[in-house]
Each structure stands twice: as structure tokens, then as C-alpha cells.
PDB file of C-alpha atoms in Angstrom:
ATOM      1  CA  MET A 277      35.467-104.232 150.790  1.00 42.00           C
ATOM      2  CA  LYS A 278      35.454-100.996 148.906  1.00 45.00           C
ATOM      3  CA  ASN A 279      32.357 -99.357 147.462  1.00 48.00           C
ATOM      4  CA  ILE A 280      33.274 -98.768 143.814  1.00 43.00           C
ATOM      5  CA  MET A 281      29.880 -97.647 142.524  1.00 46.00           C
ATOM      6  CA  SER A 282      27.889 -94.822 143.996  1.00 44.00           C
ATOM      7  CA  GLU A 283      24.414 -95.656 145.157  1.00 51.00           C
ATOM      8  CA  ILE A 284      21.627 -95.338 142.625  1.00 54.00           C
ATOM      9  CA  GLN A 285      18.053 -95.050 143.875  1.00 56.00           C
ATOM     10  CA  PHE A 286      14.922 -96.156 142.077  1.00 50.00           C
ATOM     11  CA  LYS A 287      11.858 -94.927 143.953  1.00 54.00           C
ATOM     12  CA  ALA A 288       8.163 -95.141 143.183  1.00 52.00           C
ATOM     13  CA  GLU A 289       5.634 -92.852 144.785  1.00 54.00           C
ATOM     14  CA  LYS A 290       2.972 -93.044 142.072  1.00 53.00           C
ATOM     15  CA  ASN A 291       1.383 -96.143 140.638  1.00 51.00           C
ATOM     16  CA  ASP A 292       1.223 -96.997 136.931  1.00 55.00           C
ATOM     17  CA  ARG A 293      -1.880 -94.834 136.550  1.00 57.00           C
ATOM     18  CA  GLY A 294      -0.123 -91.795 138.019  1.00 58.00           C
ATOM     19  CA  LYS A 295      -2.025 -91.945 141.300  1.00 59.00           C
ATOM     20  CA  THR A 296      -0.033 -91.030 144.419  1.00 59.00           C
ATOM     21  CA  MET A 297       0.435 -94.116 146.560  1.00 52.00           C
ATOM     22  CA  ASN A 298       0.018 -94.318 150.311  1.00 57.00           C
ATOM     23  CA  PRO A 299       3.328 -94.389 152.215  1.00 50.00           C
ATOM     24  CA  SER A 300       2.746 -98.097 152.957  1.00 51.00           C
ATOM     25  CA  GLU A 301       2.564 -98.779 149.204  1.00 55.00           C
ATOM     26  CA  THR A 302       5.743 -96.948 148.199  1.00 61.00           C
ATOM     27  CA  TYR A 303       8.932 -98.845 147.526  1.00 73.00           C
ATOM     28  CA  LYS A 304      12.532 -98.100 146.796  1.00 80.00           C
ATOM     29  CA  ILE A 305      15.476-100.029 145.395  1.00 84.00           C
ATOM     30  CA  THR A 306      18.974 -98.757 146.016  1.00 87.00           C
ATOM     31  CA  LEU A 307      21.873-100.261 144.095  1.00 89.00           C
ATOM     32  CA  ALA A 308      25.313-100.314 145.655  1.00 90.00           C
ATOM     33  CA  LYS A 309      28.422-102.176 144.675  1.00 88.00           C
ATOM     34  CA  LEU A 310      30.797-103.756 147.179  1.00 87.00           C
ATOM     35  CA  GLY A 311      33.732-105.273 145.387  1.00 87.00           C
ATOM     36  CA  ALA A 312      32.354-107.499 142.646  1.00 90.00           C
ATOM     37  CA  VAL A 313      28.876-107.768 144.202  1.00 94.00           C
ATOM     38  CA  THR A 314      25.990-105.487 143.244  1.00 94.00           C
ATOM     39  CA  ILE A 315      23.554-105.164 146.132  1.00 94.00           C
ATOM     40  CA  PHE A 316      19.868-104.481 145.515  1.00 93.00           C
ATOM     41  CA  ASN A 317      18.595-102.938 148.769  1.00 91.00           C
ATOM     42  CA  ILE A 318      14.828-103.430 148.483  1.00 90.00           C
ATOM     43  CA  GLN A 319      12.571-101.416 150.792  1.00 86.00           C
ATOM     44  CA  GLY A 320       8.806-101.499 150.834  1.00 82.00           C
ATOM     45  CA  ASN A 321       6.280-103.928 149.457  1.00 82.00           C
ATOM     46  CA  MET A 322       7.013-105.904 146.317  1.00 85.00           C
ATOM     47  CA  THR A 323       3.822-106.016 144.260  1.00 83.00           C
ATOM     48  CA  ALA A 324       2.791-105.689 140.617  1.00 83.00           C
ATOM     49  CA  PHE A 325       3.719-102.008 140.849  1.00 78.00           C
ATOM     50  CA  SER A 326       7.336-103.026 141.525  1.00 81.00           C
ATOM     51  CA  GLU A 327       7.888-104.546 138.093  1.00 85.00           C
ATOM     52  CA  SER A 328       9.157-101.506 136.191  1.00 84.00           C
ATOM     53  CA  LEU A 329      11.268-100.366 139.141  1.00 84.00           C
ATOM     54  CA  LEU A 330      12.933-103.765 139.589  1.00 88.00           C
ATOM     55  CA  ASN A 331      13.481-104.142 135.851  1.00 90.00           C
ATOM     56  CA  ASP A 332      15.065-100.674 135.645  1.00 88.00           C
ATOM     57  CA  ALA A 333      17.376-101.478 138.547  1.00 89.00           C
ATOM     58  CA  TYR A 334      18.327-104.813 136.987  1.00 92.00           C
ATOM     59  CA  LYS A 335      19.072-103.170 133.618  1.00 91.00           C
ATOM     60  CA  GLN A 336      21.361-100.730 135.433  1.00 88.00           C
ATOM     61  CA  ALA A 337      23.149-103.614 137.128  1.00 88.00           C
ATOM     62  CA  ILE A 338      23.722-105.576 133.926  1.00 87.00           C
ATOM     63  CA  GLY A 339      24.911-102.364 132.291  1.00 84.00           C
ATOM     64  CA  GLN A 340      27.695-102.430 134.894  1.00 82.00           C
ATOM     65  CA  GLU A 341      28.459-106.006 133.766  1.00 84.00           C
ATOM     66  CA  THR A 342      27.951-107.392 137.246  1.00 90.00           C
ATOM     67  CA  LYS A 343      28.232-111.148 137.662  1.00 93.00           C
ATOM     68  CA  LYS A 344      27.284-111.312 141.346  1.00 96.00           C
ATOM     69  CA  ILE A 345      24.019-109.939 142.728  1.00 96.00           C
ATOM     70  CA  LEU A 346      22.700-109.804 146.268  1.00 96.00           C
ATOM     71  CA  PHE A 347      19.018-109.062 146.844  1.00 95.00           C
ATOM     72  CA  ASN A 348      18.817-107.501 150.311  1.00 96.00           C
ATOM     73  CA  PHE A 349      15.187-107.260 151.432  1.00 93.00           C
ATOM     74  CA  ASN A 350      13.971-105.068 154.273  1.00 87.00           C
ATOM     75  CA  ARG A 351      12.798-107.555 156.936  1.00 78.00           C
ATOM     76  CA  ASN A 352       9.437-105.777 157.108  1.00 80.00           C
ATOM     77  CA  ALA A 353       8.882-106.143 153.377  1.00 80.00           C
ATOM     78  CA  TYR A 354       5.711-107.735 152.117  1.00 84.00           C
ATOM     79  CA  ILE A 355       5.846-109.667 148.855  1.00 89.00           C
ATOM     80  CA  ASN A 356       2.577-110.698 147.259  1.00 90.00           C
ATOM     81  CA  SER A 357       2.142-113.288 144.504  1.00 92.00           C
ATOM     82  CA  ALA A 358       2.664-110.720 141.734  1.00 91.00           C
ATOM     83  CA  GLY A 359       5.854-109.545 143.444  1.00 90.00           C
ATOM     84  CA  ILE A 360       7.114-113.106 143.696  1.00 94.00           C
ATOM     85  CA  ALA A 361       6.374-113.649 139.993  1.00 94.00           C
ATOM     86  CA  ILE A 362       8.356-110.510 139.120  1.00 93.00           C
ATOM     87  CA  PHE A 363      11.234-111.682 141.301  1.00 92.00           C
ATOM     88  CA  ILE A 364      11.221-115.094 139.582  1.00 95.00           C
ATOM     89  CA  GLN A 365      11.439-113.314 136.204  1.00 94.00           C
ATOM     90  CA  ILE A 366      14.513-111.434 137.415  1.00 95.00           C
ATOM     91  CA  ILE A 367      16.049-114.703 138.636  1.00 95.00           C
ATOM     92  CA  ALA A 368      15.462-116.202 135.174  1.00 95.00           C
ATOM     93  CA  GLN A 369      17.313-113.247 133.655  1.00 94.00           C
ATOM     94  CA  THR A 370      20.235-113.713 136.046  1.00 94.00           C
ATOM     95  CA  ILE A 371      20.473-117.348 134.962  1.00 93.00           C
ATOM     96  CA  ASN A 372      20.515-116.275 131.294  1.00 93.00           C
ATOM     97  CA  HIS A 373      23.319-113.799 132.057  1.00 93.00           C
ATOM     98  CA  ASN A 374      25.365-116.381 134.023  1.00 94.00           C
ATOM     99  CA  GLN A 375      25.142-114.308 137.183  1.00 94.00           C
ATOM    100  CA  ARG A 376      25.448-115.657 140.731  1.00 95.00           C
ATOM    101  CA  ILE A 377      22.776-114.442 143.102  1.00 96.00           C
ATOM    102  CA  GLY A 378      22.139-114.427 146.812  1.00 97.00           C
ATOM    103  CA  ILE A 379      19.246-113.278 148.982  1.00 97.00           C
ATOM    104  CA  THR A 380      19.231-111.836 152.484  1.00 96.00           C
ATOM    105  CA  GLY A 381      16.890-109.972 154.810  1.00 95.00           C
ATOM    106  CA  LEU A 382      13.793-112.121 154.310  1.00 93.00           C
ATOM    107  CA  SER A 383      11.450-112.830 157.190  1.00 92.00           C
ATOM    108  CA  ARG A 384      11.019-116.448 158.254  1.00 93.00           C
ATOM    109  CA  HIS A 385       7.668-116.490 156.474  1.00 93.00           C
ATOM    110  CA  PHE A 386       9.181-115.527 153.122  1.00 93.00           C
ATOM    111  CA  ILE A 387      12.150-117.856 153.598  1.00 95.00           C
ATOM    112  CA  LYS A 388       9.625-120.675 153.870  1.00 96.00           C
ATOM    113  CA  ILE A 389       7.750-119.473 150.772  1.00 95.00           C
ATOM    114  CA  PHE A 390      10.943-119.080 148.717  1.00 95.00           C
ATOM    115  CA  ASN A 391      11.948-122.620 149.713  1.00 96.00           C
ATOM    116  CA  MET A 392       8.514-124.012 148.794  1.00 96.00           C
ATOM    117  CA  LEU A 393       8.598-122.284 145.397  1.00 94.00           C
ATOM    118  CA  GLY A 394      12.066-123.618 144.594  1.00 94.00           C
ATOM    119  CA  ILE A 395      13.697-120.187 144.403  1.00 95.00           C
ATOM    120  CA  THR A 396      16.448-121.494 146.661  1.00 94.00           C
ATOM    121  CA  LYS A 397      17.528-123.926 143.915  1.00 94.00           C
ATOM    122  CA  TYR A 398      18.919-120.876 142.086  1.00 93.00           C
ATOM    123  CA  SER A 399      19.821-118.591 144.950  1.00 93.00           C
ATOM    124  CA  LYS A 400      20.937-119.302 148.485  1.00 95.00           C
ATOM    125  CA  ILE A 401      19.319-117.363 151.306  1.00 97.00           C
ATOM    126  CA  HIS A 402      21.858-115.936 153.746  1.00 97.00           C
ATOM    127  CA  ASP A 403      21.524-114.671 157.322  1.00 94.00           C
ATOM    128  CA  ASN A 404      23.196-111.329 156.649  1.00 95.00           C
ATOM    129  CA  ILE A 405      24.932-109.242 154.008  1.00 94.00           C
ATOM    130  CA  GLN A 406      28.455-110.131 155.117  1.00 94.00           C
ATOM    131  CA  THR A 407      27.987-113.912 154.853  1.00 96.00           C
ATOM    132  CA  ALA A 408      26.140-113.479 151.557  1.00 96.00           C
ATOM    133  CA  ILE A 409      28.984-111.460 150.034  1.00 95.00           C
ATOM    134  CA  GLU A 410      31.551-113.959 151.312  1.00 95.00           C
ATOM    135  CA  ALA A 411      29.576-116.823 149.725  1.00 96.00           C
ATOM    136  CA  LEU A 412      29.163-114.986 146.418  1.00 96.00           C
ATOM    137  CA  ASN A 413      32.892-114.251 146.289  1.00 93.00           C
ATOM    138  CA  ALA A 414      33.930-117.831 147.179  1.00 90.00           C
TER     139      ALA A 414
END
């Protein structure tokens, strides 16, 4: 698969009040495109502070008219309840835009939580990026 879109990074080092965050609080989303799939590489903790960053990244992706999205989480990522709520809002937007989505990189704990919350009704969780991209392109 050929990368047809250069990577775009969205990084937060200050919170909404302008206060510098501890390294453990910082997060970054990198967008990359492989074929028809836009990959959201998500590093760091997904919390309430992630909302504007995730929304900005999603707006960039829909600006590229992507129809297939893969959310690739760093296995060490922590997602609190506010982060899950933000992620569910993004999933709702993908449904409204008729986009197919996949998820990879979650720890076993978050796979269980995503299943319990019903997120997997709208997005399949895959073992790795390659199988996720294959499934999205099928």
C-alpha cells in the first residue's frame, strides 16, 4: 500500500487553561493515509483535554473525503470516561458521514470496555494494522 498523504501531527502540551501538562498527560494524534484508509495514530492518554485535538484531526480527515478510518491506539494508552465519551462522539460523526471505521492497538482491558459499551457494534476491533486495513478495504 502506498502512503498518499503526508503525516499530519496534532500535539497537545498545554491544557485548555494554557497550563503546561506533565509528560504523562500529553497526547498526540498523527494522521497518515495508506491507500483509501486514513489512520489516526493516537499516543498518550485520551481524556477531556483530547476533545479539541481529536476533533481537529477528524475535521482534517473528512476534509480529505476519507471513507475509511482506522483508530490505532498506543497499547499503553489510558482512556478515561471523558475520553470514551469523546470517542463515541467521533464514532457518531463517522456514522453520519457514511464512513467505515476500525480500531486497533487497544489493551485487553479497553477491548473489554469497548465491547461492554457497544462500540464494537459500529467498529470492529482488529489485532493489528494490517488486518484492520484488509478488513476496511474488503
